[in-house]
CSV table of C-alpha atoms in Angstrom, one decimal:
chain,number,residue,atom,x,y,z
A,1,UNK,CA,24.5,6.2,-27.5
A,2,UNK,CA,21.7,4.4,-25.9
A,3,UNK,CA,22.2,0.2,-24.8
A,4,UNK,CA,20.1,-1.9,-27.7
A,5,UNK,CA,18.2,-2.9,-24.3
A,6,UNK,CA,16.9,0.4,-23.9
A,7,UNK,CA,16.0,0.5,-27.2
A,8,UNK,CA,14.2,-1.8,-27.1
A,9,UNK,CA,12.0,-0.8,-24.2
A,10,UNK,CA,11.6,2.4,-26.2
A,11,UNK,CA,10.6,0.8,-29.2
A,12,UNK,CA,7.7,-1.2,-27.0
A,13,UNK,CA,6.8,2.3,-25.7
A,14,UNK,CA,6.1,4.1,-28.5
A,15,UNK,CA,4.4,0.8,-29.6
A,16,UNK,CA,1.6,0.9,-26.7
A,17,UNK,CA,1.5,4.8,-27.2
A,18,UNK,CA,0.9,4.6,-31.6
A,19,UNK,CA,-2.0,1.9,-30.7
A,20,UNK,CA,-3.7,4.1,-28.2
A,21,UNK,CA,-3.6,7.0,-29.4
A,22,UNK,CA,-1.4,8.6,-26.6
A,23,UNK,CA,1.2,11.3,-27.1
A,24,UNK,CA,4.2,11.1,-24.6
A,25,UNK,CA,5.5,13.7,-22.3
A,26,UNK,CA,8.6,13.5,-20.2
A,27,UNK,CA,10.0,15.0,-17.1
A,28,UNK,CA,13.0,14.7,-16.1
A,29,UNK,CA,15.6,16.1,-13.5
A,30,UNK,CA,18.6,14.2,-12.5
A,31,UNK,CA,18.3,12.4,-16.3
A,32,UNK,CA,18.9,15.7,-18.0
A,33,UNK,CA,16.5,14.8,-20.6
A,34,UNK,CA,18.4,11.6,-21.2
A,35,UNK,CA,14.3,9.2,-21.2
A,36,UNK,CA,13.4,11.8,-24.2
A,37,UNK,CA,16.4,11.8,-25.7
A,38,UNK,CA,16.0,7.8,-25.7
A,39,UNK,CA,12.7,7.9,-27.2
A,40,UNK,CA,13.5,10.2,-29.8
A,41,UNK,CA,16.6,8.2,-30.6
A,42,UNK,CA,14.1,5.9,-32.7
A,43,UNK,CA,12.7,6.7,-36.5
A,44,UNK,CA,9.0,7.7,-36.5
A,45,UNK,CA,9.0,8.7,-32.4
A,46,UNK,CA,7.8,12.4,-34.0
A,47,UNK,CA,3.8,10.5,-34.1
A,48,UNK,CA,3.6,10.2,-30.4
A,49,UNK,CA,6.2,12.3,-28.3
A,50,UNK,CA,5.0,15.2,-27.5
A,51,UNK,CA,8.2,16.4,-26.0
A,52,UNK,CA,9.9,17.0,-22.9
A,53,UNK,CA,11.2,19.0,-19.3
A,54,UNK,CA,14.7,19.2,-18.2
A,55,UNK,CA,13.7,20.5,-15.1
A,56,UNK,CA,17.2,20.1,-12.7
A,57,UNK,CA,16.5,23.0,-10.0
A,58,UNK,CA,13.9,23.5,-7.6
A,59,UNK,CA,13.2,26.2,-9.5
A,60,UNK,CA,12.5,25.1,-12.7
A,61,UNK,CA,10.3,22.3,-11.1
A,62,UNK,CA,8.1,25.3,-9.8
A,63,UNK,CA,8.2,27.8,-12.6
A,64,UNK,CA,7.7,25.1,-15.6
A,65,UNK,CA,5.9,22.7,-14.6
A,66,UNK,CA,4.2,24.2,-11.7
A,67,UNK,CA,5.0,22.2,-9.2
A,68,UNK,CA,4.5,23.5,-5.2
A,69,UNK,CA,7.8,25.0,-3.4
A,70,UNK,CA,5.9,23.8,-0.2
A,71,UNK,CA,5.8,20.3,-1.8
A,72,UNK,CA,9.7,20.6,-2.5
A,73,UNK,CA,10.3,22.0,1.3
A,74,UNK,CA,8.2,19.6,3.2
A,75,UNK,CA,8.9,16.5,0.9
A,76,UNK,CA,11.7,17.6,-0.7
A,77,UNK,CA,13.0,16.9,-4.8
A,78,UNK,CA,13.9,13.6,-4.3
A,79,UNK,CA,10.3,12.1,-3.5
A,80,UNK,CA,7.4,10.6,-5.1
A,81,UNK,CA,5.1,13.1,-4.3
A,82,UNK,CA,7.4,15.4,-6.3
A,83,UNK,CA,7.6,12.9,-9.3
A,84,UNK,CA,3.8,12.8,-9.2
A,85,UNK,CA,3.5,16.7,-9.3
A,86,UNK,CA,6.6,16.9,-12.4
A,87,UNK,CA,4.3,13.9,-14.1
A,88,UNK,CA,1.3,15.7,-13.6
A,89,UNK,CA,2.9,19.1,-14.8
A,90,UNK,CA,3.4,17.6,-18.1
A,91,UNK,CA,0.2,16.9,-18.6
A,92,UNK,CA,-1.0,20.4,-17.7
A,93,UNK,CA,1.9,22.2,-19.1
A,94,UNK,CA,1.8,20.2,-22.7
A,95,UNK,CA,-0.2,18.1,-24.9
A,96,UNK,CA,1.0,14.8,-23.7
A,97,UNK,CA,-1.7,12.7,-22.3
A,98,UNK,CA,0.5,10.8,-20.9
A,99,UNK,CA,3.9,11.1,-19.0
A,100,UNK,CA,6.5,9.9,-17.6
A,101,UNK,CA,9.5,11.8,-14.1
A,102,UNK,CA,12.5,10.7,-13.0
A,103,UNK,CA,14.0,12.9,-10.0
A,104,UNK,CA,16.6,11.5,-7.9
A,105,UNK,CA,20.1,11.5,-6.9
A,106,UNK,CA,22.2,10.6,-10.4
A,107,UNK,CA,25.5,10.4,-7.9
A,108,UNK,CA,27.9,9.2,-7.8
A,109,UNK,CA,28.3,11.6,-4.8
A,110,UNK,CA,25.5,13.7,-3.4
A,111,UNK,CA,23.4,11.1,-1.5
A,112,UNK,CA,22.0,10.9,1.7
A,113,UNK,CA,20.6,7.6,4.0
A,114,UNK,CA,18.1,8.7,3.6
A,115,UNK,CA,18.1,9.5,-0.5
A,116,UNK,CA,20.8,7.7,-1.6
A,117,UNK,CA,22.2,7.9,-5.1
């Protein structure tokens, strides 16, 4: 499912994680859990993910992983300061000590000048 590319990179990952001691936690939006399911695609990932978000809606953004409706409203989904507060979410939400967000536009319609797929 996933390019060997990918792999790859995910291998490396859950390399640096294993020989720090780190346990990995994802959130994702318009991925749909596609950065965990990468990660997990590899024997042994079990050792250091911890697990991982789908959060798609504003919604679930707030109610899961806590992050600020007036965040979403005056920044908006597709932001880094929302990234940062679904990243930071993880952390607080889980036992990752470390993670990882993706939100964005997936497209291939949907995008803006501003936000652009």
């Amino acid at each position: 499912m996933f390019s060997s590319d990918l792999i790859a990179l995910s291998e490396a990952v859950l390399e640096v994680a294993r020989t720090n001691k780190q346990l990995i936690g994802t959130a994702e939006s318009c991925t749909g859990g596609l950065i965990a399911g990468c990660l997990t695609e590899i024997s042994g990932s079990s050792d250091v993910v911890e697990g991982g978000f789908v959060t798609y809606s504003n919604e679930a953004k707030e109610t899961i992983l806590g992050v600020s409706s007036e965040l979403l409203v005056t920044d908006g989904a597709v932001s880094e300061s929302v990234a940062r507060a679904m990243a930071e979410g993880v952390l607080l939400k889980s036992r990752a000590t470390i993670s990882v967000s993706v939100t964005g536009v997936a497209g291939p319609g949907g995008g803006t000048r501003e936000k652009p797929v």
